[in-house]
Short mmCIF file of C-alpha atoms in Angstrom, two decimals:
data_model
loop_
_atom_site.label_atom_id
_atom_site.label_comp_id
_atom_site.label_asym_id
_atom_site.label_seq_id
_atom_site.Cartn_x
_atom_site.Cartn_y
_atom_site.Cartn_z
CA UNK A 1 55.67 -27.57 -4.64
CA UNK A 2 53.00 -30.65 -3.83
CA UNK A 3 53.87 -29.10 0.05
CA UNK A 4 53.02 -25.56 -0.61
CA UNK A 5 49.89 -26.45 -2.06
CA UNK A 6 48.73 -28.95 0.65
CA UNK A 7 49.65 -25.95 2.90
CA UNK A 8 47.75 -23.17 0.67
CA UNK A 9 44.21 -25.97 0.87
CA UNK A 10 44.77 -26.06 4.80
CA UNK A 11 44.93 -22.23 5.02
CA UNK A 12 41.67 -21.85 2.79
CA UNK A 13 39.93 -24.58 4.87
CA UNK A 14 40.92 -22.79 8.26
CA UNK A 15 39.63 -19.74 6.86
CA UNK A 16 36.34 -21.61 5.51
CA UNK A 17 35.53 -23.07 9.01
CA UNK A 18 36.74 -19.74 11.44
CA UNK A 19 34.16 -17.83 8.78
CA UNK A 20 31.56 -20.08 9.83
CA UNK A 21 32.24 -20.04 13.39
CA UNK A 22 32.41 -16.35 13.74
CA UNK A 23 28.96 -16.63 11.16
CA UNK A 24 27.61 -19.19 14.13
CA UNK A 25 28.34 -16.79 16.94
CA UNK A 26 26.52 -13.05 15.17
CA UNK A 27 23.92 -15.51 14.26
CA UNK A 28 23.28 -16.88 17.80
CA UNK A 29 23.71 -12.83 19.26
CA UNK A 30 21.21 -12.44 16.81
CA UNK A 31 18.86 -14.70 17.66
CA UNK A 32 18.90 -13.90 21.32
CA UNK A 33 18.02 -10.56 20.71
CA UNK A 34 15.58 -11.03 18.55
CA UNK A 35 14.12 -13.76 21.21
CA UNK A 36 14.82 -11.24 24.12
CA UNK A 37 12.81 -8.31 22.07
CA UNK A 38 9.58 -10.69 21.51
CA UNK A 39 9.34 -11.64 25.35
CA UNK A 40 9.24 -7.69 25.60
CA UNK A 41 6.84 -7.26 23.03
CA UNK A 42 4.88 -10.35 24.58
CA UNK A 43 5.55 -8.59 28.06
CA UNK A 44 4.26 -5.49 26.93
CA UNK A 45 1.06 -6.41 25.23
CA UNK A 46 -0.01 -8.72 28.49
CA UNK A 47 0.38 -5.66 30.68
CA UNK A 48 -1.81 -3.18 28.08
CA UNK A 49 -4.25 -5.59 27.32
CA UNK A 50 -4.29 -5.94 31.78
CA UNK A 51 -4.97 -2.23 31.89
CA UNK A 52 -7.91 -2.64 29.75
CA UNK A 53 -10.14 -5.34 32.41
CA UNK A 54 -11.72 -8.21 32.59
CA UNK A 55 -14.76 -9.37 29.98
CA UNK A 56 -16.12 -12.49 30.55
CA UNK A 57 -17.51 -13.01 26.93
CA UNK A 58 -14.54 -11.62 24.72
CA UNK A 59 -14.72 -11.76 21.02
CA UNK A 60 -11.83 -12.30 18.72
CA UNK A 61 -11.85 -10.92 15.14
CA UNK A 62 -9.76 -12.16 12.60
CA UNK A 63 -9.54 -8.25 10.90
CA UNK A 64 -8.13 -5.07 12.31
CA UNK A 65 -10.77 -3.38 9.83
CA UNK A 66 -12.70 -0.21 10.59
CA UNK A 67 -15.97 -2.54 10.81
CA UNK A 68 -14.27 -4.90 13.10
CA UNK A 69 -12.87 -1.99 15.39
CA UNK A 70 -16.88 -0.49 15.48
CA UNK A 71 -18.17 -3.91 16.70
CA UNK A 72 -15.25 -4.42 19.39
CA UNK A 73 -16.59 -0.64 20.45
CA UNK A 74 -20.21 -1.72 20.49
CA UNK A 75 -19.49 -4.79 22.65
CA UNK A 76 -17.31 -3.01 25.33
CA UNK A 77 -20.28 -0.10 25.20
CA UNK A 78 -23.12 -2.85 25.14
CA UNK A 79 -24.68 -3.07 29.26
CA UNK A 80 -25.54 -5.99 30.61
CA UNK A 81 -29.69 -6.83 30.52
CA UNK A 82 -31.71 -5.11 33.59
CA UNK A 83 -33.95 -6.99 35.27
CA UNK A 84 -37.41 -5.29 35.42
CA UNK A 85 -39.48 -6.32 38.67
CA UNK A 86 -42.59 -8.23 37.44
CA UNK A 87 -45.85 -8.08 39.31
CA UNK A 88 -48.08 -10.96 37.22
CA UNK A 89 -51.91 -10.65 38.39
CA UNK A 90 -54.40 -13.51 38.09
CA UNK A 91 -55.51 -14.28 34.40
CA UNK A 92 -58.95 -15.22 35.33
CA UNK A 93 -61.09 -14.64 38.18
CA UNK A 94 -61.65 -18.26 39.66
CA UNK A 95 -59.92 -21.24 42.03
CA UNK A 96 -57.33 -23.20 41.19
CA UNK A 97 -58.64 -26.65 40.50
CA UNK A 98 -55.77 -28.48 39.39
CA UNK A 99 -51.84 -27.30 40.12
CA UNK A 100 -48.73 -27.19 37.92
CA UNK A 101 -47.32 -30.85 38.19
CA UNK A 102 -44.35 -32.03 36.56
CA UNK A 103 -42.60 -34.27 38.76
CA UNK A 104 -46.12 -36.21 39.55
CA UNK A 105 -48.41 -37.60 37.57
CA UNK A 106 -52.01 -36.45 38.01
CA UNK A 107 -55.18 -37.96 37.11
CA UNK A 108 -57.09 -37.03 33.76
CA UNK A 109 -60.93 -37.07 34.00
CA UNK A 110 -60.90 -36.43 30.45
CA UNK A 111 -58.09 -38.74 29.09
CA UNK A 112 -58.54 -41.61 32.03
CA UNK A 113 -54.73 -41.58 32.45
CA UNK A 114 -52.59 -40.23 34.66
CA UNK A 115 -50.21 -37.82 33.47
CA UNK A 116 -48.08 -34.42 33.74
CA UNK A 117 -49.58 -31.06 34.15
CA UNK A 118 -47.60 -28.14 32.54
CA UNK A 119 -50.05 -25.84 34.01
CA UNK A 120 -52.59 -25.18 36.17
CA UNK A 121 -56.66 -24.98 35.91
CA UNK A 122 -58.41 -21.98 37.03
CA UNK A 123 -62.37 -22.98 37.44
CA UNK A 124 -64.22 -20.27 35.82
CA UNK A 125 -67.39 -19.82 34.50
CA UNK A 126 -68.26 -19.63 30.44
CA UNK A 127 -67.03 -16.63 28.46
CA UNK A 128 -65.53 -15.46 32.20
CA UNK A 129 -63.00 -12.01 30.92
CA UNK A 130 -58.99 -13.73 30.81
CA UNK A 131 -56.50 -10.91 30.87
CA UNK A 132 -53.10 -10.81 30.20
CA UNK A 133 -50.99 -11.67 33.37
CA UNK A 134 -48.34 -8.53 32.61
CA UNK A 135 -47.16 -6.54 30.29
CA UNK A 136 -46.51 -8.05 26.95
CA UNK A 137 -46.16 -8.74 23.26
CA UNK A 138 -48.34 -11.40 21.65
CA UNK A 139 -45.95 -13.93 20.07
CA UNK A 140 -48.68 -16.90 19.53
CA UNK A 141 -52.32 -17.22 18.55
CA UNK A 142 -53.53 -20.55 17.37
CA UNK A 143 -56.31 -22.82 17.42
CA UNK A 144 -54.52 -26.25 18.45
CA UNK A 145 -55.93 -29.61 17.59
CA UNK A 146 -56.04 -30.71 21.75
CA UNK A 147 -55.95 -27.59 23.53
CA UNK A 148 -58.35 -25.32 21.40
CA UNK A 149 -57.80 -21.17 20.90
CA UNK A 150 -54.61 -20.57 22.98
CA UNK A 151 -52.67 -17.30 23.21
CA UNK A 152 -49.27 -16.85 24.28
CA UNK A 153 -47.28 -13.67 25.36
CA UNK A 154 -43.45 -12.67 26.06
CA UNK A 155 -42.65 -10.90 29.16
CA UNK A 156 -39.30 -9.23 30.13
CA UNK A 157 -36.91 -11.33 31.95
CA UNK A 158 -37.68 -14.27 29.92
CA UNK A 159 -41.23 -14.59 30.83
CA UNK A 160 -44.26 -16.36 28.49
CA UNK A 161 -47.53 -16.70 29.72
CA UNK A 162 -50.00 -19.45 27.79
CA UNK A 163 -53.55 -19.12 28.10
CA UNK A 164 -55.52 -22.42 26.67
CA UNK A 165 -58.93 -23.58 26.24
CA UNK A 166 -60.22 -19.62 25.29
CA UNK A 167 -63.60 -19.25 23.34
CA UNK A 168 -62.60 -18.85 19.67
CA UNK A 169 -64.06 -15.27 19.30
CA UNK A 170 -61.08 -13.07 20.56
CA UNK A 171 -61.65 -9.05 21.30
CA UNK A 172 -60.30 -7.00 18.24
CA UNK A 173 -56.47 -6.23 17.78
CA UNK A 174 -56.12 -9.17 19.70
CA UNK A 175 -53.36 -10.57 16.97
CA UNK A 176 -49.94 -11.76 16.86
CA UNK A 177 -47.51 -8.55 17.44
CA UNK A 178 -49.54 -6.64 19.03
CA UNK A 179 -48.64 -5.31 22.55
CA UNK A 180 -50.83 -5.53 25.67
CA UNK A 181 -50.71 -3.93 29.63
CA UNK A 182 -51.29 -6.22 32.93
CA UNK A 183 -55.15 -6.73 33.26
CA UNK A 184 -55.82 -6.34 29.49
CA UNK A 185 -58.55 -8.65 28.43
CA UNK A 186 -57.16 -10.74 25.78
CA UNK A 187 -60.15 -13.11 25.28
CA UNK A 188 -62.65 -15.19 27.50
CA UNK A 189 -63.18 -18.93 28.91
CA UNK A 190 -64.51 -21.33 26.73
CA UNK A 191 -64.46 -24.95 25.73
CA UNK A 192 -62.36 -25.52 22.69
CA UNK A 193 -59.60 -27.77 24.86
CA UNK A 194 -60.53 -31.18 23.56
CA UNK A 195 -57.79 -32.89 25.78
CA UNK A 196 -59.78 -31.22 29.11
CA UNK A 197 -62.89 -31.21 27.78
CA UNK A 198 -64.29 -32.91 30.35
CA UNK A 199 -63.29 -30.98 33.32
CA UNK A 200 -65.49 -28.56 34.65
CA UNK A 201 -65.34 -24.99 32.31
CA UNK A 202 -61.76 -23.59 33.11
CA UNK A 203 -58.79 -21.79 31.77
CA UNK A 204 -55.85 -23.58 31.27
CA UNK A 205 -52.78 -21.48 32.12
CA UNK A 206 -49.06 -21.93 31.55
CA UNK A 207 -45.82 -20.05 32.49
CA UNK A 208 -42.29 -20.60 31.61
CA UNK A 209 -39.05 -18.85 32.27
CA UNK A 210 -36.19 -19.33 29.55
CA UNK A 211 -38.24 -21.94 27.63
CA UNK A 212 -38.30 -24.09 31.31
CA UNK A 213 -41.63 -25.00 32.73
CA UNK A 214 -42.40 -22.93 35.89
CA UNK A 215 -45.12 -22.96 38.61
CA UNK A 216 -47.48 -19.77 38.22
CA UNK A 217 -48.54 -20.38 41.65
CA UNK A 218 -44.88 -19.13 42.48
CA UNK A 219 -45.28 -15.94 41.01
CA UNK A 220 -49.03 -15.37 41.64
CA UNK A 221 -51.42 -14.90 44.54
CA UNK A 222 -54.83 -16.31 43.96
CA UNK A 223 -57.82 -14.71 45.85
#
């Protein structure tokens, strides 16, 4: 009796452990197949998303949402920026007495130091018409502690132009916001530049490109 029962235990645990083989076994099938479908999936996706191109700036969004699906259409529509061909014309009629100068210090007759030059000096004589260099919006007016009445404009293609030491009586409409054409008088020479006040009477004009200081005498021909 003790045998047949030893023997009954055997045949239950034989049973136990070939169940859990054969369990092993679907489960590994299973697991291939389900591995093998994913790389498809994966496959798949890699070779739709290669039919779609290239982007160098691609955005991610967390949300397969109608907003998010407008914005992912906006940004595939949106061009890239044009550049417009800018023809700047001399601010003020006049010689260049003192170039653009950033890498060299230059003397100051007004200061007695030698320092840099973020523009240059166009010799000009009192209340002498200044005019807007190209087609613009006025971003800046402001009477500045060291460089008097100034002006500054916003040009396409990253363009500003800065116009310092201007009398302090500007022409009407002349205001931040408003627009204004190449060769638009903006305001006139004066002497409100403390920090160049003793240089002869001048206008002191600035250009930068993507908030870096440029050389205006690269982009316009002096007479």
């Amino acid at each position: 009796m003790v045998n047949k029962i030893k023997k009954i235990k055997f045949t239950k645990k034989g049973v136990y452990i070939s169940l859990a083989i054969c369990m092993l076994i679907i489960g590994g099938v299973g697991i291939f197949s389900a591995v093998r479908n994913m790389n498809k999936i994966i496959e798949d996706s890699d070779e739709n998303f290669g039919e779609i191109g290239n982007f160098d700036n691609q955005i991610i969004f967390d949300d397969a949402t109608n907003d998010t699906n407008k914005e992912i259409e906006d940004v595939l529509n949106e061009k890239e920026p044009i550049e417009i061909v800018l023809n700047f014309v001399q601010p003020v009629s006049g010689k260049v007495a003192k170039e653009h100068s950033m890498g060299e210090l230059v003397y100051s007759e007004t200061m007695n130091d030698y320092r840099t030059h973020t523009g240059i000096d166009i010799l000009a004589t009192d209340a002498s018409s200044v005019v807007s260099a190209e087609n613009g919006k006025i971003v800046s007016v402001l009477d500045h502690p060291l460089w008097g009445t100034c002006i500054e404009i916003e040009h396409a293609n990253g363009f500003v132009t800065c116009y310092r030491n201007l009398s302090d009586t500007l022409p009407e409409g002349i205001e931040v916001g408003s627009y204004v054409s190449a060769g638009g008088i903006i305001g006139s020479v004066g002497a409100s530049a403390l920090v160049e006040i003793g240089e002869q009477t001048h206008l002191h004009f600035e250009m930068s490109q993507n908030g870096v200081s440029v050389d205006p005498l690269e982009y316009i021909t002096f007479s």
